[in-house]
XYZ file of C-alpha atoms in Angstrom:
600
model
C 81.185 43.543 117.714
C 81.712 46.420 120.397
C 84.897 47.195 121.452
C 85.453 48.164 125.059
C 87.954 51.489 126.058
C 91.315 48.764 127.204
C 90.808 46.868 123.432
C 91.056 50.168 121.989
C 94.076 51.672 123.905
C 95.875 48.030 123.064
C 95.283 47.720 119.518
C 96.232 51.458 119.156
C 99.324 50.858 120.977
C 100.360 47.776 119.055
C 99.757 49.692 115.751
C 102.339 52.536 116.995
C 104.788 49.795 117.915
C 104.631 48.188 114.263
C 104.493 51.422 112.304
C 107.808 52.600 114.382
C 109.206 49.325 113.568
C 108.406 49.730 109.969
C 111.982 50.555 108.618
C 113.354 48.222 110.643
C 111.247 44.814 109.677
C 110.061 45.808 106.070
C 113.124 46.808 104.375
C 111.788 46.576 100.765
C 108.317 48.177 101.724
C 107.144 51.563 101.918
C 106.122 52.672 105.451
C 102.747 54.769 106.294
C 104.703 56.943 108.477
C 106.919 57.885 105.568
C 103.964 58.573 103.330
C 102.208 60.824 105.757
C 105.674 62.788 106.347
C 105.468 65.883 104.055
C 109.198 66.217 104.390
C 110.050 63.186 102.335
C 110.631 63.823 98.807
C 108.516 61.903 96.678
C 111.293 60.462 94.866
C 112.267 58.621 98.062
C 108.895 56.836 98.691
C 110.034 54.319 96.081
C 112.633 52.276 97.800
C 114.560 48.647 97.048
C 112.535 45.970 95.732
C 108.876 45.925 94.624
C 107.761 49.357 92.956
C 104.851 50.822 94.753
C 101.777 52.046 92.413
C 102.407 55.911 92.779
C 98.291 56.249 92.210
C 98.085 54.954 95.854
C 100.423 57.330 97.374
C 100.007 60.776 96.226
C 96.879 62.852 96.004
C 95.281 63.550 93.008
C 95.829 67.017 91.914
C 93.246 69.286 90.761
C 95.755 71.172 88.777
C 99.059 70.301 87.632
C 101.708 72.873 85.766
C 104.459 70.821 83.959
C 107.471 71.569 81.581
C 107.717 74.819 83.189
C 111.045 77.141 84.418
C 109.682 77.939 87.908
C 111.253 80.240 90.245
C 109.782 79.500 93.751
C 111.485 82.235 95.934
C 112.230 79.105 98.277
C 115.817 78.776 99.385
C 115.264 75.142 100.178
C 113.880 74.652 96.721
C 114.892 77.584 94.228
C 114.103 76.064 91.037
C 111.345 73.428 89.809
C 109.879 71.867 86.687
C 106.454 71.392 87.852
C 103.796 72.387 90.514
C 100.441 70.470 91.588
C 97.563 72.427 93.172
C 94.725 70.443 95.215
C 91.997 73.036 96.265
C 93.582 76.334 96.827
C 96.799 74.914 97.840
C 99.951 73.885 96.723
C 100.395 70.108 97.010
C 104.146 69.320 95.316
C 106.705 71.684 93.591
C 108.689 69.057 92.145
C 110.580 67.493 88.500
C 108.128 66.360 85.365
C 108.812 62.881 86.396
C 107.511 63.289 90.106
C 104.444 65.104 89.148
C 102.901 62.478 86.983
C 101.843 60.655 90.116
C 99.328 63.407 90.924
C 97.952 63.330 87.499
C 94.770 61.652 87.044
C 92.867 61.789 83.491
C 89.787 63.495 83.298
C 90.376 64.805 87.068
C 93.225 66.733 86.652
C 93.688 69.987 84.444
C 97.256 69.933 83.050
C 98.879 73.360 81.662
C 101.767 72.543 79.652
C 104.092 75.829 80.306
C 106.347 74.920 77.284
C 109.539 76.269 79.200
C 107.619 79.373 80.352
C 108.539 81.119 83.324
C 106.224 80.628 86.572
C 106.597 82.735 89.646
C 104.973 83.215 92.847
C 101.625 85.718 92.360
C 102.271 89.549 93.062
C 101.492 90.854 96.418
C 101.279 94.683 95.480
C 102.573 96.013 99.280
C 100.910 99.760 98.311
C 97.738 100.241 96.478
C 95.376 102.574 96.211
C 92.805 100.034 94.389
C 89.268 101.099 93.538
C 87.014 101.057 91.066
C 87.789 101.893 87.303
C 85.723 105.434 86.564
C 85.199 105.166 82.616
C 84.515 109.267 82.879
C 88.124 110.056 84.614
C 90.338 111.791 82.541
C 93.350 109.916 82.099
C 96.713 112.432 81.719
C 99.275 110.112 82.346
C 102.562 110.706 80.021
C 101.188 113.835 79.002
C 103.945 116.046 77.577
C 102.110 119.157 76.007
C 100.121 120.670 78.871
C 97.736 122.151 75.882
C 96.032 118.576 75.799
C 94.857 119.284 79.431
C 92.665 121.693 77.373
C 91.342 119.569 74.818
C 90.924 116.292 77.258
C 88.934 118.554 79.500
C 87.191 120.323 76.682
C 85.846 116.767 75.293
C 84.544 116.222 79.011
C 82.986 118.970 79.323
C 80.726 118.480 75.722
C 79.523 115.266 77.460
C 78.558 116.489 80.606
C 75.555 118.745 81.874
C 75.966 122.219 83.526
C 77.298 122.167 86.988
C 78.685 118.323 86.638
C 82.054 117.721 88.231
C 84.977 116.871 85.747
C 87.701 114.679 87.482
C 90.697 113.651 86.255
C 94.573 113.506 86.914
C 98.124 111.576 86.819
C 99.781 114.766 85.118
C 103.437 115.387 85.879
C 104.478 118.953 85.468
C 108.375 117.866 85.302
C 106.958 115.641 81.862
C 105.785 119.007 80.192
C 108.124 120.184 77.311
C 108.218 123.716 79.919
C 108.489 121.842 82.952
C 106.286 124.860 84.340
C 103.342 124.100 86.590
C 100.137 123.994 85.285
C 97.546 126.786 85.868
C 93.742 127.378 85.935
C 94.038 129.170 82.609
C 94.410 125.929 80.841
C 90.852 124.860 81.705
C 88.762 127.971 82.452
C 88.305 128.862 78.809
C 86.740 125.411 77.986
C 85.050 124.871 81.251
C 83.368 128.252 82.635
C 80.509 126.371 84.017
C 81.467 123.151 85.288
C 83.969 122.594 88.498
C 87.135 120.692 87.221
C 89.567 119.019 89.426
C 92.867 117.298 88.185
C 95.091 115.222 90.308
C 98.859 115.530 89.941
C 100.199 111.966 89.739
C 101.552 111.803 93.255
C 97.804 112.676 94.396
C 99.416 115.356 96.680
C 98.754 118.414 94.270
C 95.473 119.251 92.541
C 94.978 121.677 89.384
C 91.288 123.465 89.745
C 89.392 125.639 87.870
C 88.206 129.396 88.717
C 84.333 127.870 88.718
C 85.923 126.035 91.884
C 88.443 128.525 93.394
C 84.948 130.659 93.387
C 82.854 128.227 94.870
C 85.455 127.573 97.677
C 85.467 131.937 98.544
C 89.108 131.594 98.068
C 90.979 134.780 97.443
C 94.433 135.991 97.296
C 93.921 136.630 101.166
C 93.415 133.479 101.694
C 96.138 132.099 104.186
C 97.842 128.676 103.726
C 97.088 126.015 106.253
C 99.289 124.281 108.426
C 100.893 121.553 106.062
C 99.441 123.182 103.036
C 100.085 125.512 100.241
C 98.046 127.985 97.706
C 100.249 128.355 94.829
C 100.243 131.858 94.119
C 101.170 134.211 90.810
C 104.449 136.051 91.738
C 103.056 139.505 90.416
C 99.323 139.315 91.466
C 99.743 136.873 94.348
C 96.188 135.096 93.029
C 95.671 131.625 93.145
C 96.933 129.813 90.281
C 94.618 126.808 90.921
C 97.137 124.345 92.444
C 96.466 123.146 95.670
C 99.114 121.348 98.285
C 98.524 118.965 100.515
C 96.057 120.091 103.437
C 95.068 123.204 101.138
C 93.307 120.592 99.216
C 90.833 120.711 101.739
C 89.855 124.095 101.607
C 88.299 123.304 98.093
C 84.607 122.679 97.712
C 83.552 122.080 93.952
C 79.866 122.792 94.372
C 78.903 119.951 91.740
C 75.209 118.970 90.887
C 74.363 115.759 91.513
C 74.122 113.093 88.498
C 70.782 111.717 88.747
C 71.004 107.976 88.887
C 68.215 104.895 89.881
C 69.385 103.162 92.570
C 69.713 100.174 90.363
C 71.740 102.020 87.991
C 74.261 103.401 90.449
C 74.778 99.864 91.747
C 75.337 98.459 88.067
C 77.916 101.089 87.662
C 79.722 100.388 90.844
C 79.780 96.813 89.923
C 81.124 97.384 86.499
C 84.149 99.425 88.032
C 84.895 97.390 90.770
C 84.925 94.065 87.856
C 87.108 96.417 85.816
C 89.509 96.815 88.875
C 89.783 93.347 89.312
C 90.087 92.415 85.658
C 92.929 95.049 85.451
C 94.737 93.438 88.458
C 94.182 89.773 86.756
C 95.844 90.898 83.398
C 98.935 92.104 85.494
C 99.282 88.968 87.478
C 98.381 91.212 90.744
C 97.240 88.140 93.095
C 97.424 90.366 96.451
C 96.714 93.893 97.452
C 97.808 95.499 100.860
C 95.911 99.314 101.255
C 96.348 102.025 102.868
C 92.884 103.582 104.246
C 89.688 103.800 101.731
C 89.080 100.098 101.087
C 85.780 98.904 100.744
C 85.310 95.751 102.452
C 81.669 95.465 101.644
C 82.456 95.203 97.922
C 85.521 92.670 98.737
C 83.097 90.636 100.931
C 80.176 90.655 98.066
C 82.713 89.716 95.265
C 83.835 86.638 97.617
C 80.772 85.715 98.442
C 79.725 85.771 94.281
C 82.732 83.776 93.748
C 84.621 86.602 91.832
C 86.923 87.624 94.403
C 90.186 87.034 92.340
C 92.786 88.558 94.592
C 93.737 88.767 98.493
C 92.956 91.335 100.314
C 94.865 93.514 103.249
C 93.169 96.441 103.911
C 93.501 99.045 106.979
C 92.449 102.334 108.341
C 93.591 105.674 108.939
C 96.133 106.978 111.984
C 93.953 108.150 114.398
C 93.349 109.063 118.284
C 89.230 109.043 117.309
C 88.207 106.240 119.667
C 85.081 105.668 117.564
C 87.104 105.128 114.740
C 89.162 102.973 116.474
C 86.533 100.785 117.778
C 85.650 100.255 114.371
C 88.886 99.004 112.977
C 88.995 96.831 116.185
C 85.697 95.329 115.230
C 86.848 94.864 111.617
C 90.169 93.133 113.032
C 87.589 90.603 114.627
C 85.533 90.319 111.433
C 88.685 90.058 108.920
C 91.315 88.229 111.012
C 95.148 88.271 110.689
C 94.938 84.295 110.205
C 92.447 84.427 107.112
C 93.642 84.098 103.650
C 91.211 86.380 101.606
C 90.243 89.351 103.200
C 92.020 90.774 106.294
C 92.277 94.045 107.953
C 95.480 95.623 107.762
C 97.797 98.554 109.045
C 96.802 102.282 110.105
C 98.193 104.745 108.059
C 99.347 108.616 108.261
C 101.219 111.162 106.752
C 104.301 112.942 108.246
C 104.996 114.686 104.425
C 104.249 115.289 101.274
C 106.157 114.325 97.810
C 109.314 115.291 96.066
C 107.804 115.534 92.804
C 105.081 118.605 94.756
C 108.135 119.630 96.584
C 106.592 119.145 100.065
C 108.761 116.198 101.152
C 110.061 117.166 104.594
C 114.389 117.419 104.457
C 116.831 118.483 107.163
C 118.136 120.861 104.306
C 116.465 123.182 102.178
C 115.729 122.376 98.645
C 118.416 122.930 95.927
C 115.820 124.498 93.471
C 113.427 126.466 96.286
C 116.243 127.611 99.204
C 113.548 128.909 101.176
C 111.670 125.350 101.336
C 112.383 122.314 103.492
C 108.677 120.691 102.864
C 105.462 120.489 104.479
C 105.453 118.210 107.855
C 101.918 117.136 108.143
C 102.151 117.063 111.793
C 104.144 118.105 114.662
C 106.892 115.278 115.817
C 105.310 115.045 119.315
C 101.677 114.673 117.703
C 103.273 111.637 115.505
C 105.087 110.386 118.577
C 101.923 110.533 120.665
C 99.585 108.691 117.887
C 102.527 106.151 117.100
C 103.511 105.359 121.180
C 99.432 105.203 121.540
C 98.127 102.582 118.807
C 101.340 100.610 119.063
C 100.330 99.578 122.269
C 96.973 99.005 121.282
C 98.635 96.271 119.069
C 98.054 98.088 115.636
C 100.503 97.632 113.222
C 101.183 100.838 111.653
C 102.495 102.683 108.116
C 103.493 105.946 107.769
C 104.003 108.047 104.458
C 107.584 109.231 104.686
C 109.521 110.564 101.596
C 112.119 113.160 102.706
C 115.028 112.489 104.986
C 113.880 114.353 107.824
C 110.502 112.773 107.181
C 111.975 109.377 107.355
C 114.117 110.382 110.677
C 110.988 111.342 112.543
C 109.104 107.951 111.692
C 112.000 105.902 113.091
C 112.221 107.948 116.359
C 108.770 107.605 116.845
C 109.027 103.702 116.410
C 111.747 103.786 118.357
C 110.174 105.687 121.334
C 107.078 103.325 121.183
C 109.649 100.049 121.417
C 111.056 101.884 124.580
C 108.009 102.658 126.449
C 105.737 99.637 125.260
C 108.553 96.909 124.782
C 109.563 95.109 121.566
C 107.240 92.943 119.661
C 106.693 91.810 116.329
C 105.183 94.672 115.588
C 106.453 95.183 111.677
C 105.476 98.824 111.775
C 106.325 100.257 108.166
C 107.368 103.792 106.378
C 105.410 103.961 103.051
C 107.802 104.651 100.466
C 111.060 105.321 102.561
C 112.164 107.324 99.398
C 115.142 109.470 100.434
C 117.091 108.475 103.690
C 120.358 109.797 105.494
C 122.907 107.154 105.631
C 122.680 106.558 109.344
C 119.175 105.978 109.271
C 119.348 102.809 106.977
C 120.759 100.455 109.676
C 117.794 101.724 111.924
C 115.200 99.983 109.727
C 116.590 96.275 110.712
C 117.179 97.293 114.282
C 113.955 98.557 114.934
C 112.257 95.599 112.796
C 110.408 98.383 110.503
C 109.413 97.546 107.026
C 110.652 99.963 104.170
C 107.597 99.652 101.719
C 109.211 100.658 98.545
C 107.776 101.352 95.135
C 110.630 101.019 92.409
C 108.565 102.804 89.790
C 109.020 106.113 91.741
C 112.634 105.856 90.878
C 112.936 106.050 87.624
C 109.460 108.537 87.618
C 111.687 110.468 90.146
C 115.113 110.819 88.908
C 113.968 113.090 86.059
C 113.972 115.865 88.741
C 115.134 114.185 92.112
C 118.946 116.043 91.624
C 117.455 119.367 90.563
C 115.359 119.385 93.523
C 118.005 117.801 96.079
C 121.553 117.576 94.738
C 123.676 114.647 94.041
C 124.679 113.654 97.328
C 121.373 113.227 98.895
C 120.076 111.086 96.100
C 122.708 108.349 96.762
C 120.115 107.746 99.831
C 117.270 107.766 97.309
C 115.577 104.832 96.347
C 118.376 102.659 98.375
C 117.073 99.489 97.862
C 120.278 97.381 97.793
C 121.586 99.270 100.962
C 118.655 98.589 102.869
C 119.038 94.919 101.936
C 122.681 95.035 102.709
C 121.810 96.283 106.021
C 119.424 93.321 106.630
C 115.943 95.317 106.482
C 112.759 94.054 105.360
C 111.882 95.314 102.042
C 108.538 95.028 100.300
C 107.518 96.132 97.086
C 104.613 97.639 95.875
C 103.174 100.100 93.002
C 101.041 103.066 94.580
C 98.531 102.428 91.721
C 96.961 104.651 90.733
C 99.989 107.118 91.330
C 102.216 104.530 88.947
C 101.004 101.616 86.468
C 99.775 98.618 88.465
C 101.856 96.561 86.261
C 104.465 94.973 88.386
C 106.592 94.585 85.146
C 107.293 98.109 85.510
C 108.377 98.067 88.830
C 110.775 94.826 88.094
C 112.490 97.105 85.039
C 112.817 100.082 87.515
C 114.252 97.618 90.042
C 117.355 95.957 88.112
C 117.857 98.705 85.436
C 117.182 102.149 87.186
C 116.600 103.852 83.729
C 113.624 105.670 82.534
C 110.976 103.990 80.376
C 112.579 104.611 76.906
C 115.985 103.241 78.019
C 119.062 105.318 77.951
C 122.391 104.825 77.505
C 124.575 104.005 80.725
C 124.201 101.370 83.301
C 121.343 103.222 85.152
C 120.760 106.243 87.940
C 123.206 105.193 90.922
C 123.646 101.544 89.553
C 125.239 100.261 92.960
C 121.680 100.186 93.760
C 120.272 97.794 90.898
C 118.722 94.626 91.886
C 118.996 91.153 90.344
C 115.694 90.067 88.753
C 115.335 87.334 91.351
C 115.537 89.803 94.376
C 113.015 92.021 92.847
C 110.839 89.203 92.290
C 111.350 88.295 96.050
C 110.483 91.706 97.197
C 107.361 91.894 95.374
C 105.698 88.245 96.327
C 107.594 86.848 99.795
C 109.076 90.430 101.096
C 105.251 91.704 100.731
C 103.869 88.533 102.317
C 106.344 89.367 105.176
C 104.876 93.000 105.341
C 101.477 91.569 106.092
C 102.446 88.996 108.297
C 102.087 86.069 105.395
C 105.289 84.991 104.815
C 104.170 81.313 106.306
C 101.732 80.810 103.758
C 101.953 83.155 100.891
C 105.033 84.786 98.637
C 106.620 81.392 97.664
C 105.738 78.402 95.251
C 105.796 75.743 98.124
C 104.243 72.612 99.335
C 101.292 74.026 101.645
C 101.358 77.288 100.375
C 98.347 79.299 98.896
C 98.329 78.688 94.967
C 98.622 81.602 93.897
C 101.390 81.767 90.539
C 101.833 83.652 87.164
C 103.056 82.456 83.951
C 104.628 84.750 81.635
C 105.341 84.413 78.128
C 108.729 85.373 78.149
C 111.787 84.374 80.549
C 112.140 87.693 83.131
C 115.475 86.167 84.082
C 117.240 86.096 80.980
C 115.557 88.781 78.619
C 117.384 92.389 78.305
C 116.033 94.884 80.313
C 114.630 96.892 77.379
C 112.458 93.648 76.830
C 111.013 93.512 80.218
C 108.118 95.782 80.135
C 106.600 94.058 76.588
C 106.072 90.556 78.531
C 103.153 89.618 78.743
C 100.698 87.227 81.760
C 99.810 84.153 79.645
C 98.440 82.481 83.403
C 97.432 83.864 86.666
C 96.203 81.257 89.174
C 95.114 82.442 92.755
C 93.841 79.954 95.019
C 94.619 77.079 92.397
C 92.260 78.186 89.907
C 92.994 80.271 86.552
C 91.292 83.486 87.038
C 92.909 84.758 84.064
C 94.265 83.450 80.762
C 95.761 85.433 78.090
C 93.784 85.446 74.468
C 95.291 83.236 72.104
C 97.124 81.176 74.642
C 97.012 77.344 74.513
C-alpha cells in the first residue's frame, strides 16, 4: 500500500497526540517519550504495576565498570558505583543495580573495580609531548655534578667522533653545592663531540668547548636581546651556560648519523610508541601542546587505530603571514568540534624562568640585586601581536613566570578586549607562577585561564624565597587564591620539564611539600587544594581550557568515555602514599588501552 502525504501527516499527528497523553491514559505503563528522555533516571522507568523488561529499555553496553568508587567531577551527580560505555561514549553513570540492564552476557565486557577509585582521564594542559629518545642522557634528580661527567663519558664511548651528545633535566639547585655547572665538567670526556645538556626548565643549556668554538663565541661576544651568556667572573670567558635567546647563538657542528630512510622511520615510530605508552601508563588521556606538535604522526597513529590520547596542538605566536595561513589551514583540517586531533592555541614567551633567574619582575631578585629578569620582547610588541591575533580569532597562550611578566600579559589581553570587543576567547597564561595580588582578580574579569603546573611549586620552592623573598612568594603558585577569585585554572605537567605522571602534580597540589616529604603543614599551606579540587583542575579545568568542557572532563552520560582506575583511593590515603599509587586501567573512548600487568 502506498500512502499519500496527507495520510502520513494525519498518522503522525495521531501518534504525537497519543504520546503526549501517555502519562494521563496509561498509569501502569512506561511511555515511549520517557524512554527517549535522557533526563529521566533509569529507576523511574519502572513505574507502578507490571515491571518492564530492562533488556528492552536500555542499550547494550560494550563495556561496564561496576563495584567502583566513581568520582565523577559532575556536581549534579558527584558519586556513582558504575559506568556503562557504548562506542566512545558514556551511556550511564549509576548504581550497581541500575547498571545491570546495560550488560548482556557474551557482548558486554565487565570490569569489576572491587571498590577501586575511578576518575575522569587526565588532561595535561601544558605538555611538550614528543617521541622518546633512548640515547638522551637523563640527569633528573642528579645531586652530584660529577654524575654529569660520568654519564657524558658513557654516551661518548658509544658514539663516533663528531656525533651530537644530547641530554638534560639537570637542576643546579639540587646539586650539593648549588652552583651552576660549567663546561669543564664535560670537556675532558668529550673533546671531539658536541655536547648540549638542557637545564630542567629548558631555558638554559650547558655546552662544551667544542660547541663554543664551533659557534665562534668568545668573551667579546655580546649578550643578545633577551639572552645571557654566563661568564667566568675572573676571565670573562663563557662558562658553557647559555640562557634564553643566547641559545640561538649556538652551532653544534655535529656530523650526521647515517641511517636508511627505513631505519629512520622505524626509530621514529618506536620513539613515538614509547611516548604514547608512557602516557597510557600514567592515566593521561588528553594532551595540550604549545608549538612543536607533529600532526602527521598523530594522524598516522589514528589511522592505524593506535592513537591512545586526544591531542590539542597549536603553533607559535607570530606575525608571519605565511605561518598564520598554515595555522588557518590546520584549524580547518583539525577543527575545534573534533574529538581526537584539534588545532590549539598560539604560544609566545614574555620572560624566562625562576630557576634560571630570567623570570621578569617589577623588583630585583633578592640574590641578584642587579637583575630583574629578561623580557623576551618589548611590551609594545607583545600588545601588537596579541591585539592582531585576537582579532583573527586565534586562542593565545603566553608563557609568564614573574609578576611583571604576568601583569604585561594581562594588560595585553585587556587591550585586545578594549579594541576588538569581548568574546569567548579563553586566552591563557602558561604557568602564571608568581602574581602580584592586584592581578589575581583580573584573570576572572578578563576570562583568562591560568594554565598551571603544580609540580613546579614543589620543585621551585627550594630556592624561591632565596630568589625573590617571602613576601612575593605569597603570590607564588597561588591556586586557591585564583579559585577564590573565580578564575579558571587548568593543570598540567610541563613534561619533560617535570615528570608526566599526574600523581606528582596531585601530591604537589594537596601537600605543597617536597617529594621526599617534610615536617609541617606545607609551603604556604593556605594555598593547598583538596584532592577532588586537584583532580577537577586536571580534568574539567583542562577541558575548559581547550573548549571541550561540554563533552570531556567529567564522568557523565553523553561524555567521551575517558576514565582511569587506580589501585588506591586517592581521596583517603595519606599524602605520602599518593605518588606510589598505580594506574590499573586507562580507558580512552570506551576502550581499554592500558591494563597494569597482573591486574584481574
